[in-house]
Coordinates of C-alpha atoms in Angstrom, one line a residue:
Y1 CA 65.5 -163.5 -194.2
Y2 CA 61.8 -164.2 -193.3
T3 CA 60.6 -166.7 -190.7
R4 CA 57.4 -168.4 -189.8
G5 CA 56.8 -170.5 -186.7
P6 CA 57.2 -172.2 -184.4
F7 CA 54.9 -175.1 -185.3
T8 CA 54.4 -178.3 -183.4
D9 CA 52.5 -181.5 -183.6
K10 CA 51.3 -183.7 -180.7
D11 CA 53.3 -186.5 -182.2
T12 CA 56.7 -184.9 -182.5
K13 CA 57.9 -187.9 -184.7
K14 CA 55.8 -186.4 -187.5
H15 CA 57.6 -183.0 -187.6
Y16 CA 59.7 -184.1 -190.6
D17 CA 56.8 -185.6 -192.5
R18 CA 54.0 -183.2 -191.7
A19 CA 53.7 -180.1 -194.0
F20 CA 52.7 -177.0 -192.1
G21 CA 52.4 -175.0 -195.3
P22 CA 55.5 -172.8 -195.9
E23 CA 57.4 -175.6 -197.6
H24 CA 55.0 -175.7 -200.5
A25 CA 55.3 -171.9 -201.2
A26 CA 56.5 -171.6 -204.7
A27 CA 56.9 -167.8 -204.5
F28 CA 57.0 -165.1 -201.8
A29 CA 53.7 -163.3 -201.0
R30 CA 53.7 -160.8 -198.2
D31 CA 50.0 -161.4 -197.4
Q32 CA 50.2 -165.2 -197.5
K33 CA 49.4 -166.7 -194.1
F34 CA 50.1 -170.0 -192.5
D35 CA 48.0 -171.0 -189.5
G36 CA 46.6 -167.4 -189.6
K37 CA 50.0 -165.6 -189.5
P38 CA 52.1 -164.1 -192.3
W39 CA 55.9 -164.2 -192.9
S40 CA 57.9 -162.2 -190.4
Y41 CA 61.0 -160.2 -191.6
R42 CA 64.1 -160.7 -189.5
E43 CA 66.4 -157.7 -190.1
K44 CA 69.1 -158.9 -187.7
F45 CA 69.6 -162.3 -189.4
G46 CA 72.6 -162.4 -191.7
R47 CA 75.2 -164.4 -193.6
D48 CA 78.4 -165.9 -192.2
R49 CA 77.0 -166.3 -188.8
I50 CA 74.7 -168.5 -186.7
N51 CA 71.2 -167.1 -186.3
L52 CA 69.3 -168.2 -183.2
L53 CA 65.7 -169.5 -183.3
T54 CA 63.0 -170.4 -180.8
S55 CA 64.1 -173.1 -178.3
G56 CA 62.2 -176.3 -177.6
V57 CA 60.7 -179.1 -179.7
N58 CA 59.2 -177.4 -182.7
V59 CA 59.5 -176.6 -186.4
V60 CA 60.6 -173.2 -187.7
Y61 CA 60.7 -172.1 -191.4
V62 CA 63.3 -169.6 -192.7
A63 CA 62.8 -168.2 -196.2
Q64 CA 64.9 -166.1 -198.6
R65 CA 64.1 -164.5 -202.0
I66 CA 66.8 -164.7 -204.7
W67 CA 67.1 -163.6 -208.3
S68 CA 69.2 -165.1 -211.0
P69 CA 70.0 -163.2 -214.2
D70 CA 70.5 -166.4 -216.2
T71 CA 70.5 -170.1 -215.9
R72 CA 73.2 -171.2 -213.5
E73 CA 74.1 -173.8 -210.9
V74 CA 74.2 -172.5 -207.3
E75 CA 75.7 -174.3 -204.3
W76 CA 74.3 -173.7 -200.8
K77 CA 76.1 -174.1 -197.5
L78 CA 73.9 -174.4 -194.4
G79 CA 73.8 -175.5 -190.8
S80 CA 70.9 -176.4 -188.5
D81 CA 69.9 -177.3 -185.0
D82 CA 68.7 -180.1 -185.4
G83 CA 67.7 -181.6 -188.7
F84 CA 66.5 -179.7 -191.8
Q85 CA 64.7 -179.9 -195.2
L86 CA 65.6 -177.5 -198.0
Y87 CA 63.0 -176.4 -200.5
L88 CA 63.4 -174.4 -203.7
D89 CA 60.2 -173.0 -205.2
G90 CA 58.1 -175.6 -203.3
E91 CA 60.3 -178.6 -204.3
L92 CA 62.4 -180.6 -201.8
V93 CA 66.1 -180.3 -202.6
K94 CA 67.8 -181.9 -199.6
E95 CA 67.1 -183.1 -196.1
R96 CA 69.0 -184.4 -193.1
R97 CA 67.3 -186.0 -190.1
V98 CA 69.8 -185.7 -187.3
A99 CA 70.2 -184.4 -183.8
R100 CA 73.1 -181.9 -183.6
G101 CA 74.1 -178.4 -182.6
V102 CA 74.3 -175.8 -185.3
R103 CA 77.6 -174.8 -187.0
L104 CA 78.5 -172.9 -190.1
D105 CA 78.8 -175.0 -193.3
Q106 CA 77.6 -178.3 -191.9
D107 CA 75.9 -179.4 -195.2
R108 CA 76.0 -178.4 -198.9
A109 CA 73.3 -178.6 -201.6
K110 CA 73.4 -177.8 -205.3
T111 CA 70.5 -176.3 -207.2
T112 CA 70.0 -175.2 -210.8
L113 CA 68.3 -171.7 -211.1
S114 CA 66.5 -170.5 -214.2
P115 CA 66.5 -166.8 -215.0
G116 CA 64.2 -164.8 -212.8
P117 CA 63.0 -164.8 -209.1
H118 CA 63.1 -167.9 -206.8
F119 CA 62.0 -168.7 -203.3
V120 CA 64.1 -170.8 -200.9
V121 CA 62.6 -172.2 -197.7
L122 CA 64.6 -174.0 -195.0
K123 CA 62.6 -176.1 -192.6
I124 CA 64.4 -176.5 -189.2
V125 CA 63.2 -179.4 -187.0
N126 CA 64.4 -178.8 -183.5
T127 CA 64.3 -181.9 -181.2
G128 CA 65.0 -179.9 -178.0
G129 CA 67.1 -177.1 -176.6
A130 CA 68.3 -174.0 -178.5
G131 CA 67.5 -173.7 -182.2
G132 CA 69.4 -172.1 -184.9
F133 CA 70.5 -172.0 -188.6
A134 CA 73.0 -170.7 -191.1
L135 CA 72.1 -170.4 -194.8
Q136 CA 73.9 -168.8 -197.7
T137 CA 75.1 -169.5 -201.2
V138 CA 78.7 -170.1 -202.1
E139 CA 79.9 -167.0 -203.8
G140 CA 80.8 -167.3 -207.4
Q141 CA 83.8 -165.5 -209.0
D142 CA 81.7 -163.1 -211.0
E143 CA 78.7 -162.7 -208.8
L144 CA 77.7 -159.3 -207.4
R145 CA 76.9 -159.5 -203.7
G146 CA 76.3 -156.9 -201.0
D147 CA 77.5 -153.4 -201.9
L148 CA 78.8 -154.7 -205.3
C149 CA 75.2 -154.7 -206.4
L150 CA 75.4 -150.9 -206.3
A151 CA 77.2 -151.1 -209.7
M152 CA 73.8 -151.7 -211.3
A153 CA 72.1 -148.8 -209.6
P154 CA 71.3 -145.8 -211.8
G155 CA 73.1 -142.5 -211.1
I156 CA 75.7 -144.2 -208.9
G157 CA 78.4 -141.7 -210.0
A158 CA 76.5 -138.8 -208.6
D159 CA 76.0 -140.4 -205.2
E160 CA 79.2 -139.9 -203.2
E161 CA 78.3 -142.0 -200.2
R162 CA 77.1 -145.0 -202.3
G163 CA 80.1 -144.6 -204.6
E164 CA 82.5 -144.9 -201.7
R165 CA 80.7 -148.1 -200.5
L166 CA 80.9 -149.6 -204.0
L167 CA 84.6 -148.7 -204.3
H168 CA 85.3 -150.3 -200.9
A169 CA 83.4 -153.5 -201.8
Y170 CA 85.3 -153.8 -205.2
R171 CA 88.7 -153.2 -203.6
S172 CA 87.9 -155.7 -200.8
K173 CA 87.2 -158.4 -203.4
R174 CA 89.9 -157.7 -205.9
S175 CA 92.8 -156.1 -204.1
P176 CA 94.8 -158.2 -201.5
V177 CA 97.0 -155.1 -200.7
Y178 CA 93.8 -153.1 -200.0
L179 CA 92.6 -155.8 -197.6
E180 CA 96.0 -155.9 -195.9
R181 CA 96.0 -152.1 -195.3
A182 CA 92.4 -152.1 -194.3
A183 CA 93.1 -154.8 -191.7
A184 CA 96.1 -152.8 -190.4
L185 CA 94.0 -149.6 -190.2
A186 CA 91.3 -151.5 -188.3
S187 CA 93.9 -152.8 -185.9
L188 CA 95.2 -149.3 -185.2
Q189 CA 91.6 -148.1 -184.7
D190 CA 91.0 -150.9 -182.2
A191 CA 94.2 -150.0 -180.4
Q192 CA 93.1 -146.3 -180.3
K193 CA 89.7 -147.3 -178.9
A194 CA 91.4 -149.5 -176.2
L195 CA 93.7 -146.6 -175.3
D196 CA 90.7 -144.2 -175.1
A197 CA 88.8 -146.6 -172.9
A198 CA 91.8 -146.9 -170.6
V199 CA 92.0 -143.2 -170.0
P200 CA 89.8 -142.3 -167.0
M201 CA 87.0 -139.7 -167.6
A202 CA 87.0 -136.6 -165.5
M203 CA 84.5 -133.8 -165.2
V204 CA 85.9 -130.3 -166.1
M205 CA 84.6 -126.8 -165.7
Q206 CA 84.0 -124.6 -168.7
E207 CA 83.5 -120.9 -168.8
R208 CA 80.1 -119.5 -169.9
G209 CA 80.0 -117.9 -173.3
A210 CA 78.7 -114.6 -171.8
M211 CA 79.4 -113.5 -168.3
R212 CA 76.3 -113.3 -166.1
P213 CA 75.6 -109.8 -164.7
T214 CA 76.7 -109.5 -161.1
F215 CA 75.6 -106.9 -158.6
V216 CA 76.4 -105.8 -155.0
L217 CA 74.1 -107.6 -152.6
A218 CA 72.2 -105.3 -150.2
R219 CA 73.3 -106.3 -146.7
G220 CA 74.8 -109.4 -148.3
E221 CA 71.4 -111.0 -148.9
Y222 CA 71.5 -113.2 -152.0
D223 CA 68.0 -112.2 -153.2
K224 CA 68.5 -108.4 -152.9
A225 CA 70.9 -107.5 -155.7
D226 CA 71.4 -103.8 -156.2
Q227 CA 70.8 -103.3 -159.9
Q228 CA 72.5 -99.9 -159.7
R229 CA 75.8 -101.2 -158.5
P230 CA 77.2 -103.8 -161.1
V231 CA 80.6 -105.3 -160.4
Q232 CA 83.1 -106.9 -162.7
R233 CA 85.6 -109.7 -162.2
E234 CA 88.8 -108.3 -160.5
L235 CA 91.4 -109.1 -157.9
P236 CA 90.9 -107.9 -154.3
S237 CA 92.4 -104.4 -154.2
L238 CA 94.9 -105.6 -151.6
F239 CA 96.7 -107.5 -154.3
G240 CA 96.7 -104.7 -156.9
E241 CA 95.2 -105.1 -160.4
L242 CA 95.0 -108.1 -162.7
P243 CA 97.3 -107.4 -165.7
K244 CA 95.5 -106.1 -168.8
D245 CA 96.8 -109.0 -170.9
L246 CA 95.1 -111.6 -168.7
P247 CA 91.5 -112.7 -169.4
R248 CA 89.0 -111.9 -166.6
N249 CA 88.1 -115.5 -165.9
R250 CA 89.4 -118.5 -164.0
L251 CA 92.3 -119.0 -166.5
G252 CA 93.4 -115.4 -165.9
L253 CA 93.2 -115.8 -162.1
A254 CA 95.2 -119.1 -162.3
R255 CA 97.9 -117.4 -164.3
W256 CA 98.1 -114.6 -161.8
M257 CA 98.3 -117.0 -158.9
V258 CA 101.5 -118.6 -160.2
S259 CA 103.0 -115.3 -161.4
D260 CA 105.6 -113.2 -159.6
A261 CA 102.8 -110.7 -158.8
N262 CA 101.2 -113.1 -156.3
P263 CA 102.9 -112.4 -152.9
L264 CA 101.5 -115.6 -151.3
L265 CA 102.4 -118.3 -153.7
R266 CA 106.0 -118.9 -152.5
R267 CA 105.3 -118.0 -148.9
V268 CA 102.6 -120.6 -148.7
A269 CA 104.8 -123.2 -150.4
V270 CA 107.9 -122.8 -148.2
N271 CA 105.7 -122.7 -145.1
R272 CA 104.3 -126.1 -146.0
L273 CA 107.9 -127.4 -146.5
W274 CA 108.9 -125.9 -143.2
E275 CA 106.0 -127.6 -141.5
F276 CA 106.9 -130.9 -143.1
V277 CA 110.4 -130.8 -141.8
F278 CA 109.9 -129.2 -138.3
G279 CA 106.3 -130.2 -137.5
V280 CA 105.0 -126.6 -137.2
G281 CA 105.0 -124.0 -139.9
I282 CA 106.4 -120.5 -139.5
V283 CA 102.7 -119.6 -139.9
R284 CA 101.3 -122.2 -137.5
T285 CA 97.9 -122.1 -139.3
S286 CA 99.2 -123.4 -142.6
E287 CA 95.6 -123.9 -143.8
D288 CA 94.8 -120.2 -143.3
F289 CA 97.1 -117.3 -144.3
G290 CA 94.2 -114.8 -144.0
M291 CA 93.0 -112.4 -141.3
Q292 CA 91.8 -115.4 -139.2
G293 CA 95.1 -117.1 -139.3
E294 CA 98.1 -116.8 -136.9
W295 CA 100.8 -114.2 -137.6
P296 CA 104.1 -115.7 -138.7
S297 CA 106.6 -116.3 -135.9
H298 CA 109.5 -115.1 -138.1
P299 CA 108.2 -112.9 -140.9
E300 CA 111.6 -112.0 -142.3
L301 CA 112.6 -115.7 -142.4
L302 CA 109.4 -116.5 -144.3
D303 CA 110.2 -113.8 -146.8
G304 CA 113.8 -114.9 -147.1
L305 CA 112.8 -118.5 -147.8
A306 CA 110.3 -117.4 -150.4
V307 CA 113.0 -115.5 -152.2
E308 CA 115.4 -118.5 -152.0
F309 CA 112.7 -120.8 -153.3
A310 CA 112.3 -118.5 -156.4
A311 CA 116.1 -118.4 -156.8
K312 CA 116.3 -122.2 -156.8
G313 CA 113.8 -122.3 -159.7
H314 CA 111.0 -123.5 -157.3
S315 CA 112.9 -126.7 -156.7
V316 CA 111.2 -128.6 -153.8
R317 CA 114.1 -130.9 -153.5
G318 CA 116.5 -128.0 -153.3
M319 CA 114.5 -126.4 -150.5
L320 CA 114.2 -129.6 -148.6
R321 CA 118.0 -130.1 -148.9
L322 CA 118.5 -126.6 -147.5
L323 CA 116.3 -127.3 -144.5
V324 CA 117.6 -130.7 -143.5
T325 CA 121.2 -129.6 -143.8
S326 CA 120.6 -126.6 -141.5
A327 CA 122.0 -126.4 -138.0
T328 CA 118.5 -126.1 -136.7
F329 CA 117.5 -129.5 -138.1
R330 CA 120.7 -131.2 -136.9
Q331 CA 120.1 -130.2 -133.2
E332 CA 119.5 -132.7 -130.5
G333 CA 116.0 -133.3 -129.3
R334 CA 116.8 -132.7 -125.7
V335 CA 114.8 -129.9 -124.0
G336 CA 117.1 -127.1 -122.8
P337 CA 116.8 -124.2 -120.5
A338 CA 115.0 -122.2 -123.2
A339 CA 111.8 -124.3 -122.4
A340 CA 111.1 -122.0 -119.5
T341 CA 110.5 -119.0 -121.8
D342 CA 109.6 -120.8 -125.0
P343 CA 107.5 -123.9 -124.0
D344 CA 106.1 -124.3 -127.5
N345 CA 109.6 -124.3 -129.0
R346 CA 108.6 -121.7 -131.6
L347 CA 112.2 -120.5 -131.5
L348 CA 113.4 -124.1 -132.3
S349 CA 115.9 -124.1 -129.5
W350 CA 115.9 -127.9 -129.7
F351 CA 114.7 -130.3 -132.5
P352 CA 111.0 -130.7 -132.1
R353 CA 110.2 -134.3 -131.3
R354 CA 107.2 -135.5 -133.4
R355 CA 105.7 -138.7 -134.6
L356 CA 105.8 -139.9 -138.2
T357 CA 102.6 -139.6 -140.3
A358 CA 100.4 -142.6 -140.6
E359 CA 101.5 -143.4 -144.1
A360 CA 105.2 -143.0 -143.2
I361 CA 104.8 -145.5 -140.3
R362 CA 103.4 -148.1 -142.5
D363 CA 105.9 -147.5 -145.3
Q364 CA 108.8 -147.6 -142.9
A365 CA 107.7 -151.0 -141.5
L366 CA 107.4 -152.4 -145.1
Y367 CA 110.8 -150.9 -146.1
V368 CA 112.9 -152.2 -143.1
S369 CA 111.3 -155.7 -143.6
G370 CA 112.2 -155.8 -147.3
L371 CA 108.5 -156.0 -148.3
L372 CA 108.0 -152.5 -149.8
V373 CA 107.4 -152.6 -153.5
E374 CA 108.9 -149.4 -154.8
K375 CA 107.2 -149.4 -158.2
T376 CA 106.2 -145.9 -159.4
G377 CA 102.7 -145.2 -160.8
G378 CA 99.8 -147.5 -161.6
P379 CA 96.2 -147.9 -160.3
S380 CA 95.2 -147.8 -156.6
V381 CA 95.6 -151.0 -154.6
K382 CA 93.6 -152.6 -151.7
P383 CA 96.0 -154.0 -149.0
Y384 CA 94.9 -155.7 -145.7
Q385 CA 91.7 -154.4 -144.1
P386 CA 89.1 -156.0 -141.8
E387 CA 86.3 -157.8 -143.7
G388 CA 82.9 -156.1 -144.0
L389 CA 84.2 -152.7 -142.9
W390 CA 82.8 -150.8 -145.9
R391 CA 79.4 -152.3 -145.5
E392 CA 79.0 -150.2 -142.3
V393 CA 79.3 -146.9 -144.1
A394 CA 78.2 -147.6 -147.7
M395 CA 74.8 -147.2 -149.3
L396 CA 73.2 -150.5 -150.4
A397 CA 73.5 -149.5 -154.1
S398 CA 77.2 -148.3 -153.7
N399 CA 79.7 -149.9 -156.1
T400 CA 82.3 -149.8 -153.3
R401 CA 80.1 -151.5 -150.7
I402 CA 82.1 -154.7 -150.9
F403 CA 85.9 -154.6 -150.2
R404 CA 87.9 -157.1 -152.3
R405 CA 91.5 -157.3 -151.1
D406 CA 94.3 -157.4 -153.7
D407 CA 96.9 -160.1 -153.8
G408 CA 100.7 -160.2 -154.5
D409 CA 102.8 -157.1 -154.8
A410 CA 99.7 -154.9 -154.4
L411 CA 99.7 -155.7 -150.7
W412 CA 103.1 -154.0 -150.2
R413 CA 102.9 -150.9 -152.4
R414 CA 103.6 -147.5 -150.8
S415 CA 100.6 -146.1 -148.8
L416 CA 100.4 -143.4 -151.5
Y417 CA 98.7 -146.0 -153.8
T418 CA 96.2 -147.3 -151.2
Y419 CA 92.6 -147.1 -152.4
W420 CA 90.9 -144.6 -150.1
K421 CA 87.1 -144.7 -149.5
R422 CA 86.2 -141.1 -148.7
A423 CA 84.2 -141.7 -145.5
C424 CA 86.1 -144.8 -144.5
P425 CA 89.9 -144.6 -144.6
P426 CA 92.1 -147.6 -144.0
P427 CA 91.6 -148.2 -140.2
S428 CA 95.2 -148.6 -139.4
L429 CA 96.0 -145.3 -141.0
L430 CA 93.0 -143.6 -139.3
T431 CA 94.3 -144.8 -135.9
F432 CA 97.4 -142.8 -136.6
D433 CA 95.4 -139.6 -137.4
A434 CA 95.1 -139.9 -141.1
P435 CA 92.0 -137.8 -142.0
T436 CA 88.9 -138.8 -144.0
R437 CA 88.6 -137.5 -147.5
E438 CA 85.3 -135.7 -146.8
F439 CA 87.0 -132.3 -146.6
C440 CA 90.4 -130.8 -147.4
T441 CA 92.9 -131.2 -144.5
I442 CA 96.2 -129.2 -144.6
R443 CA 97.4 -129.7 -141.1
R444 CA 96.9 -133.0 -139.3
S445 CA 96.3 -133.3 -135.6
T446 CA 98.6 -135.8 -133.7
T447 CA 97.2 -138.0 -130.9
N448 CA 98.8 -140.7 -128.7
T449 CA 96.5 -143.6 -127.8
P450 CA 96.9 -147.2 -126.7
L451 CA 95.0 -148.3 -129.8
Q452 CA 98.1 -147.2 -131.9
A453 CA 100.3 -149.8 -130.0
L454 CA 97.6 -152.4 -130.6
V455 CA 97.7 -151.7 -134.4
L456 CA 101.5 -152.0 -134.5
W457 CA 101.4 -155.3 -132.6
N458 CA 98.3 -157.0 -134.1
D459 CA 97.5 -155.5 -137.5
E460 CA 98.1 -158.1 -140.2
Q461 CA 100.3 -155.7 -142.2
F462 CA 102.6 -155.0 -139.3
V463 CA 102.7 -158.7 -138.0
E464 CA 103.7 -159.8 -141.5
A465 CA 106.3 -157.0 -141.7
A466 CA 107.8 -158.0 -138.3
R467 CA 108.0 -161.7 -139.4
E468 CA 109.8 -160.7 -142.7
L469 CA 112.1 -158.4 -140.8
A470 CA 113.0 -161.3 -138.4
S471 CA 113.4 -163.7 -141.4
R472 CA 115.7 -161.2 -143.2
T473 CA 117.8 -160.7 -140.0
M474 CA 118.2 -164.5 -139.3
R475 CA 119.7 -164.9 -142.8
E476 CA 122.1 -162.1 -142.3
A477 CA 123.4 -162.8 -138.8
D478 CA 124.1 -166.0 -136.8
S479 CA 124.2 -165.1 -133.1
A480 CA 121.2 -163.8 -131.1
A481 CA 123.2 -160.7 -130.1
A482 CA 124.1 -159.9 -133.7
R483 CA 120.6 -160.4 -134.9
L484 CA 119.1 -158.1 -132.2
A485 CA 121.7 -155.4 -132.8
A486 CA 121.3 -155.5 -136.6
M487 CA 117.5 -155.5 -136.4
F488 CA 117.4 -152.6 -133.9
R489 CA 119.8 -150.4 -135.9
R490 CA 117.8 -151.1 -139.1
V491 CA 114.5 -150.0 -137.4
T492 CA 115.7 -147.1 -135.3
G493 CA 118.9 -145.9 -137.0
R494 CA 120.9 -146.2 -133.8
T495 CA 122.9 -148.8 -131.9
L496 CA 121.6 -150.8 -128.9
T497 CA 123.1 -149.9 -125.6
A498 CA 124.5 -152.6 -123.4
Q499 CA 121.5 -152.5 -121.0
E500 CA 119.0 -152.5 -123.9
L501 CA 120.8 -155.5 -125.5
S502 CA 120.7 -157.4 -122.2
M503 CA 117.0 -156.8 -121.9
A504 CA 116.4 -157.8 -125.5
Q505 CA 118.4 -161.1 -125.1
E506 CA 116.5 -162.0 -121.9
T507 CA 113.2 -161.4 -123.7
L508 CA 114.3 -163.5 -126.7
R509 CA 115.3 -166.4 -124.5
G510 CA 111.9 -166.5 -122.8
L511 CA 110.0 -166.3 -126.1
S512 CA 112.3 -169.0 -127.6
Q513 CA 111.5 -171.4 -124.7
R514 CA 107.7 -170.6 -125.0
Y515 CA 107.5 -171.3 -128.8
A516 CA 109.7 -174.4 -128.6
Q517 CA 107.0 -175.9 -126.4
D518 CA 104.0 -174.7 -128.4
P519 CA 104.3 -175.5 -132.1
D520 CA 100.6 -174.6 -132.7
A521 CA 101.3 -171.0 -131.6
V522 CA 104.3 -170.9 -133.9
A523 CA 102.2 -172.0 -136.8
E524 CA 99.5 -169.5 -136.0
L525 CA 101.9 -166.6 -135.8
L526 CA 103.8 -167.5 -139.0
A527 CA 100.6 -168.0 -141.0
V528 CA 99.7 -164.3 -140.7
G529 CA 99.9 -162.5 -144.1
E530 CA 100.2 -163.6 -147.7
R531 CA 104.0 -163.7 -148.1
P532 CA 105.2 -167.4 -147.8
V533 CA 107.4 -168.1 -144.8
G534 CA 111.1 -168.6 -145.7
E535 CA 112.3 -172.1 -145.9
G536 CA 115.4 -173.4 -144.0
L537 CA 114.8 -171.3 -140.8
D538 CA 114.1 -172.6 -137.3
Q539 CA 110.4 -171.9 -137.0
A540 CA 110.4 -171.5 -133.2
Q541 CA 113.3 -169.1 -133.4
L542 CA 111.7 -167.2 -136.2
A543 CA 108.5 -166.8 -134.2
A544 CA 110.4 -165.6 -131.2
L545 CA 112.4 -163.1 -133.2
T546 CA 109.2 -162.0 -134.9
M547 CA 107.8 -160.9 -131.5
I548 CA 111.0 -158.9 -130.8
A549 CA 110.8 -157.3 -134.3
S550 CA 107.2 -156.4 -133.5
A551 CA 108.3 -154.7 -130.3
F552 CA 111.0 -152.8 -132.1
L553 CA 108.5 -151.5 -134.7
D554 CA 106.4 -150.2 -131.8
L555 CA 109.2 -148.2 -130.1
D556 CA 109.0 -144.4 -129.8
A557 CA 112.5 -144.4 -131.3
T558 CA 111.0 -146.0 -134.4
I559 CA 107.9 -144.0 -135.0
Y560 CA 109.1 -140.6 -133.7
L561 CA 111.6 -138.2 -135.1
D562 CA 113.8 -137.2 -132.2

């Protein structure tokens, strides 16, 4: 397609009647100019689609060269925004003076073509807004169009690429089975592209083709390599030699690390599991098994567990079962006389009392309340978090500067799936000593601060969990005593003593009286969180029991292993 314009007249009513020149062109001439400018070739314009033109009140001409091998009648289908005039070899064929938006096949016109070249000009009169057109002939049964014209090209049989294009065009026109299979193939290719797009990209390391020469550094200074003392890749001599069948690269080192020849692999693994169960590893410095780390308190025990780990086929579940069914794990947490000689309890004379991790505290609250969504896998989620927190630590151009909280089940997924901004962890988890992701942390510190109690009492996630725990309990038990006992056992795993039950009942009575007289406070408390409040429950009683549930979730008996 070629275009010329836009043209305009001071009196826009004359746009249809005034000839700006291109409509009288009987043939195409590249050097022919109208108002000082020639035709402009528009490569991106095409058939079977709407082609956009200059917006506004104007006239634009679109031209096309065609060639007919014999005398024949040709039907045109066209669309325009707004009206149009269609010319063939300088003669008006059809016009429509109308205000409309462009669509495919809005009008049709028939022309008789003599053998030889012809020049078609479409004059589009735009009365305002966007302009556009669609123009093409109705394809005849025996016409050659597109790649089918390659059939007339000389030497087509020797050109493999053009031959394939011709074959595809012919089969597409003549074979319904081919079209059906081509559509099925295109559908599979689209599905493959969608699958590829869904797989996240990750940077990987690749070995150099040739190893770079490496030398001993004089006094360890990086710019003073001793060219007379080249070194090769090898294990530290303390660990022996790398087997001859392993490549001297990262892959070879990785294979050695998980082989029986590595004396640290299983020891490090079982020490982590021991630390997970008992709070402190046999090697206290679980992040450092080197010369700077602490010597194991029980070297023979560490060796024995490493051997057992191998015998169990490196089953983590099997090792954890062994540890939690041991007499050491099943001890009481009462401090005994041994504390005088073993104040750090390195001999594990009593069960080491320790607080749950940040993630376990949150997941436990969701679980006992019935909110926890135990779906496995899937993308990270963004549960409750204070508004604007990420703005404080993000660069202005960061794509994670704005926190957009998720809805629905995403709010109650396990903490494992919580989206974690490296320099700004979820604040409720950070309060319970969850580290930032700016560096690797093997062993977490444990603190005890008043802010932790404030999180358990006031954080939206825990207030909602307390309300759902209270709602769940009210449906399962009728009396106040039964509700308190059931809720306490669900949270702590033990039974309320008579004195504790009496104190809890007295507190519940006071809260019930307060909320019965203050419906606004009830509404404010029960509005926290996204989960709808259960119907059919006494709202004042639910608010009072929610406060008791919140207190239970904050107990040492709840958040500590004892």
